[in-house]
CSV table of C-alpha atoms and ligand atoms in Angstrom, one decimal:
chain,number,residue,atom,x,y,z
A,1312,UNK,CA,105.2,116.9,109.2
A,1313,UNK,CA,106.5,116.8,105.6
A,1314,UNK,CA,108.1,113.4,105.5
A,1315,UNK,CA,107.1,111.2,102.6
A,1316,UNK,CA,106.5,107.5,102.5
A,1317,UNK,CA,109.5,105.9,100.8
A,1318,UNK,CA,108.5,103.4,98.2
A,1319,UNK,CA,110.3,100.4,96.5
A,1320,UNK,CA,109.0,99.3,93.2
A,1321,UNK,CA,109.8,95.7,92.1
A,1322,UNK,CA,109.5,94.9,88.4
A,1323,UNK,CA,110.6,92.2,86.0
A,1324,UNK,CA,109.7,93.5,82.6
A,1325,UNK,CA,108.8,96.6,80.5
A,1326,UNK,CA,107.8,98.7,83.5
A,1327,UNK,CA,104.9,100.6,82.1
A,1328,UNK,CA,103.2,100.5,85.5
A,1329,UNK,CA,106.4,101.8,87.0
A,1330,UNK,CA,106.3,104.6,84.4
A,1331,UNK,CA,102.8,105.4,85.4
A,1332,UNK,CA,104.0,105.8,89.0
A,1333,UNK,CA,107.0,107.9,88.0
A,1334,UNK,CA,104.7,110.2,86.0
A,1335,UNK,CA,102.2,110.4,88.8
A,1336,UNK,CA,104.8,111.4,91.3
A,1337,UNK,CA,106.3,113.9,88.9
A,1338,UNK,CA,103.0,115.6,88.3
A,1339,UNK,CA,102.3,115.9,92.0
A,1340,UNK,CA,99.7,113.1,92.1
A,1341,UNK,CA,101.5,111.2,94.9
A,1342,UNK,CA,102.0,114.0,97.3
A,1343,UNK,CA,102.9,111.9,100.3
A,1344,UNK,CA,105.1,109.2,98.6
A,1345,UNK,CA,108.4,109.0,96.8
A,1346,UNK,CA,109.9,106.2,94.8
A,1347,UNK,CA,113.2,105.6,96.5
A,1348,UNK,CA,114.4,102.5,94.7
A,1349,UNK,CA,113.4,100.2,91.8
A,1350,UNK,CA,114.5,96.5,92.1
A,1351,UNK,CA,114.5,94.3,89.0
A,1352,UNK,CA,115.0,90.5,89.1
A,1353,UNK,CA,116.0,90.3,85.5
A,1354,UNK,CA,119.0,91.8,83.9
A,1355,UNK,CA,117.1,92.6,80.7
A,1356,UNK,CA,114.2,94.4,82.5
A,1357,UNK,CA,113.6,97.7,80.8
A,1358,UNK,CA,112.0,98.9,84.0
A,1359,UNK,CA,115.6,99.5,85.3
A,1360,UNK,CA,116.3,101.9,82.4
A,1361,UNK,CA,113.1,103.8,83.1
A,1362,UNK,CA,114.2,104.2,86.8
A,1363,UNK,CA,117.7,105.4,85.8
A,1364,UNK,CA,116.2,107.9,83.3
A,1365,UNK,CA,114.1,109.3,86.1
A,1366,UNK,CA,117.1,109.6,88.4
A,1367,UNK,CA,115.8,106.8,90.7
A,1368,UNK,CA,118.2,104.2,92.2
A,1369,UNK,CA,117.9,100.9,90.2
A,1370,UNK,CA,119.2,97.6,91.4
A,1371,UNK,CA,119.3,94.3,89.6
A,1372,UNK,CA,118.9,91.5,92.2
A,1373,UNK,CA,118.7,88.0,90.6
A,1374,UNK,CA,118.1,84.7,92.5
A,1375,UNK,CA,121.1,83.3,90.7
A,1376,UNK,CA,123.4,86.0,91.9
A,1377,UNK,CA,122.3,85.6,95.5
A,1378,UNK,CA,122.3,81.8,95.6
A,1379,UNK,CA,118.5,81.1,95.5
A,1380,UNK,CA,115.3,82.6,96.9
A,1381,UNK,CA,116.6,83.0,100.5
A,1382,UNK,CA,119.6,85.0,99.5
A,1383,UNK,CA,117.6,87.0,97.0
A,1384,UNK,CA,115.0,88.0,99.6
A,1385,UNK,CA,117.8,88.7,102.2
A,1386,UNK,CA,119.4,91.1,99.7
A,1387,UNK,CA,116.0,92.8,99.0
A,1388,UNK,CA,115.4,93.2,102.8
A,1389,UNK,CA,118.9,94.8,103.1
A,1390,UNK,CA,118.0,97.3,100.4
A,1391,UNK,CA,114.6,98.1,102.0
A,1392,UNK,CA,116.4,98.8,105.3
A,1393,UNK,CA,119.1,100.9,103.7
A,1394,UNK,CA,116.4,103.0,101.9
A,1395,UNK,CA,113.9,103.1,104.8
A,1396,UNK,CA,111.2,101.6,102.7
A,1397,UNK,CA,107.7,101.6,104.1
A,1398,UNK,CA,105.7,100.5,101.0
A,1399,UNK,CA,106.6,97.8,98.4
A,1400,UNK,CA,104.9,97.9,95.1
A,1401,UNK,CA,105.0,94.8,92.8
A,1402,UNK,CA,104.5,96.2,89.3
A,1403,UNK,CA,104.8,93.2,87.0
A,1404,UNK,CA,107.1,91.4,89.3
A,1405,UNK,CA,107.4,87.7,88.2
A,1406,UNK,CA,108.6,86.0,91.4
A,1407,UNK,CA,106.6,84.3,94.0
A,1408,UNK,CA,107.8,85.7,97.4
A,1409,UNK,CA,108.2,83.3,100.3
A,1410,UNK,CA,105.6,83.1,103.1
A,1411,UNK,CA,108.1,84.5,105.6
A,1412,UNK,CA,108.9,87.4,103.5
A,1413,UNK,CA,105.3,88.3,102.8
A,1414,UNK,CA,104.4,88.0,106.5
A,1415,UNK,CA,107.3,90.2,107.5
A,1416,UNK,CA,105.8,93.0,105.3
A,1417,UNK,CA,102.2,92.4,106.2
A,1418,UNK,CA,100.0,95.1,104.6
A,1419,UNK,CA,103.1,96.8,103.2
A,1420,UNK,CA,103.3,95.0,99.9
A,1421,UNK,CA,100.8,95.7,97.1
A,1422,UNK,CA,100.4,94.1,93.7
A,1423,UNK,CA,98.6,95.0,90.4
A,1424,UNK,CA,96.8,92.2,88.7
A,1425,UNK,CA,95.3,92.4,85.2
A,1426,UNK,CA,91.8,91.0,86.0
A,1427,UNK,CA,88.9,91.6,88.3
A,1428,UNK,CA,89.9,89.3,91.2
A,1429,UNK,CA,88.6,86.7,92.0
A,1430,UNK,CA,88.3,86.0,88.3
A,1431,UNK,CA,91.3,84.9,86.2
A,1432,UNK,CA,93.9,85.0,89.0
A,1433,UNK,CA,96.1,82.8,91.1
A,1434,UNK,CA,99.2,80.8,90.2
A,1435,UNK,CA,100.1,80.9,86.5
A,1436,UNK,CA,97.9,83.8,85.7
A,1437,UNK,CA,100.4,86.4,84.5
A,1438,UNK,CA,101.3,88.0,81.2
A,1439,UNK,CA,98.6,87.2,78.6
A,1440,UNK,CA,97.1,84.3,80.5
A,1441,UNK,CA,94.3,86.3,82.4
A,1442,UNK,CA,93.3,87.9,79.1
A,1443,UNK,CA,93.2,84.7,77.1
A,1444,UNK,CA,91.1,83.1,79.9
A,1445,UNK,CA,88.7,86.1,80.0
A,1446,UNK,CA,88.2,85.9,76.2
A,1447,UNK,CA,87.7,82.1,76.3
A,1448,UNK,CA,85.1,82.5,79.1
A,1449,UNK,CA,83.3,85.2,77.0
A,1450,UNK,CA,83.1,87.8,79.8
A,1451,UNK,CA,81.9,91.3,78.7
A,1452,UNK,CA,83.9,93.1,81.2
A,1453,UNK,CA,87.3,92.5,82.8
A,1454,UNK,CA,89.7,94.9,84.4
A,1455,UNK,CA,92.5,95.3,86.9
A,1456,UNK,CA,92.9,94.9,90.7
A,1457,UNK,CA,95.3,96.4,93.2
A,1458,UNK,CA,95.6,94.2,96.3
A,1459,UNK,CA,97.7,93.7,99.4
A,1460,UNK,CA,100.0,90.7,99.0
A,1461,UNK,CA,99.6,87.8,101.4
A,1462,UNK,CA,100.8,84.1,101.2
A,1463,UNK,CA,98.0,83.2,98.8
A,1464,UNK,CA,98.7,84.1,95.1
A,1465,UNK,CA,96.4,87.1,94.3
A,1466,UNK,CA,94.5,86.3,97.5
A,1467,UNK,CA,95.2,89.4,99.7
A,1468,UNK,CA,92.8,92.2,100.6
A,1469,UNK,CA,91.5,94.2,97.6
A,1470,UNK,CA,92.4,97.9,97.6
A,1471,UNK,CA,91.0,99.1,94.2
A,1472,UNK,CA,89.4,97.7,91.1
A,1473,UNK,CA,88.4,99.1,87.7
A,1474,UNK,CA,86.4,97.5,85.0
A,1475,UNK,CA,87.2,97.6,81.3
A,1476,UNK,CA,85.0,96.6,78.4
A,1477,UNK,CA,85.8,93.5,76.3
A,1478,UNK,CA,85.1,94.3,72.7
A,1479,UNK,CA,83.9,91.7,70.1
A,1480,UNK,CA,86.9,90.3,68.2
A,1481,UNK,CA,89.4,91.4,70.8
A,1482,UNK,CA,92.8,89.6,70.7
A,1483,UNK,CA,94.5,88.9,74.0
A,1484,UNK,CA,97.1,91.6,73.1
A,1485,UNK,CA,94.4,94.2,72.4
A,1486,UNK,CA,92.6,93.4,75.6
A,1487,UNK,CA,95.8,93.5,77.6
A,1488,UNK,CA,96.6,97.0,76.1
A,1489,UNK,CA,93.2,98.3,77.0
A,1490,UNK,CA,93.3,97.0,80.5
A,1491,UNK,CA,96.7,98.6,81.0
A,1492,UNK,CA,95.7,102.0,79.6
A,1493,UNK,CA,92.2,102.2,81.1
A,1494,UNK,CA,92.7,100.5,84.4
A,1495,UNK,CA,96.2,99.5,85.6
A,1496,UNK,CA,98.0,102.8,84.9
A,1497,UNK,CA,95.0,104.6,86.6
A,1498,UNK,CA,94.3,102.6,89.7
A,1499,UNK,CA,97.9,101.8,90.7
A,1500,UNK,CA,99.1,105.4,91.2
A,1501,UNK,CA,95.8,106.3,92.8
A,1502,UNK,CA,96.0,103.4,95.3
A,1503,UNK,CA,99.7,104.1,96.0
A,1504,UNK,CA,98.9,107.8,96.7
A,1505,UNK,CA,96.0,106.9,98.9
A,1506,UNK,CA,98.0,104.4,101.0
A,1507,UNK,CA,100.8,106.9,101.4
A,1508,UNK,CA,98.5,109.6,102.6
A,1509,UNK,CA,96.7,107.3,105.0
A,1510,UNK,CA,100.1,106.2,106.4
A,1511,UNK,CA,101.2,109.8,106.9
A,1512,UNK,CA,98.0,110.6,108.6
A,1513,UNK,CA,98.3,107.6,110.9
A,1514,UNK,CA,101.8,108.6,111.9
A,1515,UNK,CA,100.6,112.1,112.6
A,1516,UNK,CA,97.9,110.7,114.9
A,1517,UNK,CA,100.4,108.5,116.6
A,1518,UNK,CA,102.7,111.5,117.2
A,1519,UNK,CA,99.9,113.6,118.5
A,1520,UNK,CA,98.9,110.9,120.9
A,1521,UNK,CA,102.4,110.5,122.1
A,1522,UNK,CA,102.6,114.3,122.9
A,1523,UNK,CA,99.6,114.3,125.2
B,839,GRF,C1,100.9,94.1,83.9
B,839,GRF,O1,99.9,93.6,83.1
B,839,GRF,C2,100.6,93.8,85.4
B,839,GRF,O2,99.3,93.9,85.7
B,839,GRF,C3,101.1,92.5,85.5
B,839,GRF,O3,102.3,92.4,84.8
B,839,GRF,C4,102.2,93.4,83.7
B,839,GRF,C5,103.4,94.3,83.8
B,839,GRF,O4,103.6,95.2,82.8
B,839,GRF,N1,101.3,92.1,86.9
B,839,GRF,P1,104.7,96.3,83.0
B,839,GRF,O5,106.0,95.7,83.2
B,839,GRF,O6,104.3,97.2,84.1
B,839,GRF,O7,104.7,97.0,81.6
């Protein structure tokens, strides 16, 4: 069976994690997955440009345009169904998804967070905040975590983590950059690839069992 797992990437900002995924797919490092659609919840999100440049469908879906969170999530669900999406990747997606939405896609939504969970995570820990908190606490290592998304902010099952050294005199911006380069852009594509391969293998097993 050669079918690939179809992936939706949700992003709000610059989209460097999206770019890492696009590059990984292009260089054959996500053999069992393909990015089918990129959804941005901000008109200004550069992530949408990156998608278009890579020839990937890009959609802007704002809460405002769809009359609030419910309509916004309904539109995303519509797009997932249209594109036969099986894996949803939050790559710098600044929107808290409703419990209903998250439960509907149990173990099918993953997120990248710029710290070693359970440190420096939860509500409000986005952007530079986890790095400022890590520097204030004086930790010697921080890093990034890929995890499944459940109804608790940054509380879902951990899939992958990578540690990154904190250097004396680091600014939050310098630390953020190192965490992205050394951890986020590495573990996110790896985790996506692994999940896709596992899902394909699971489908093959299910098919084999059905044939007996
Ligand atoms: C990353 O630090 C990611 O960990 C966090 O948001 C940031 C997104 O950056 N969730 P980008 O849009 O991928 O460049």
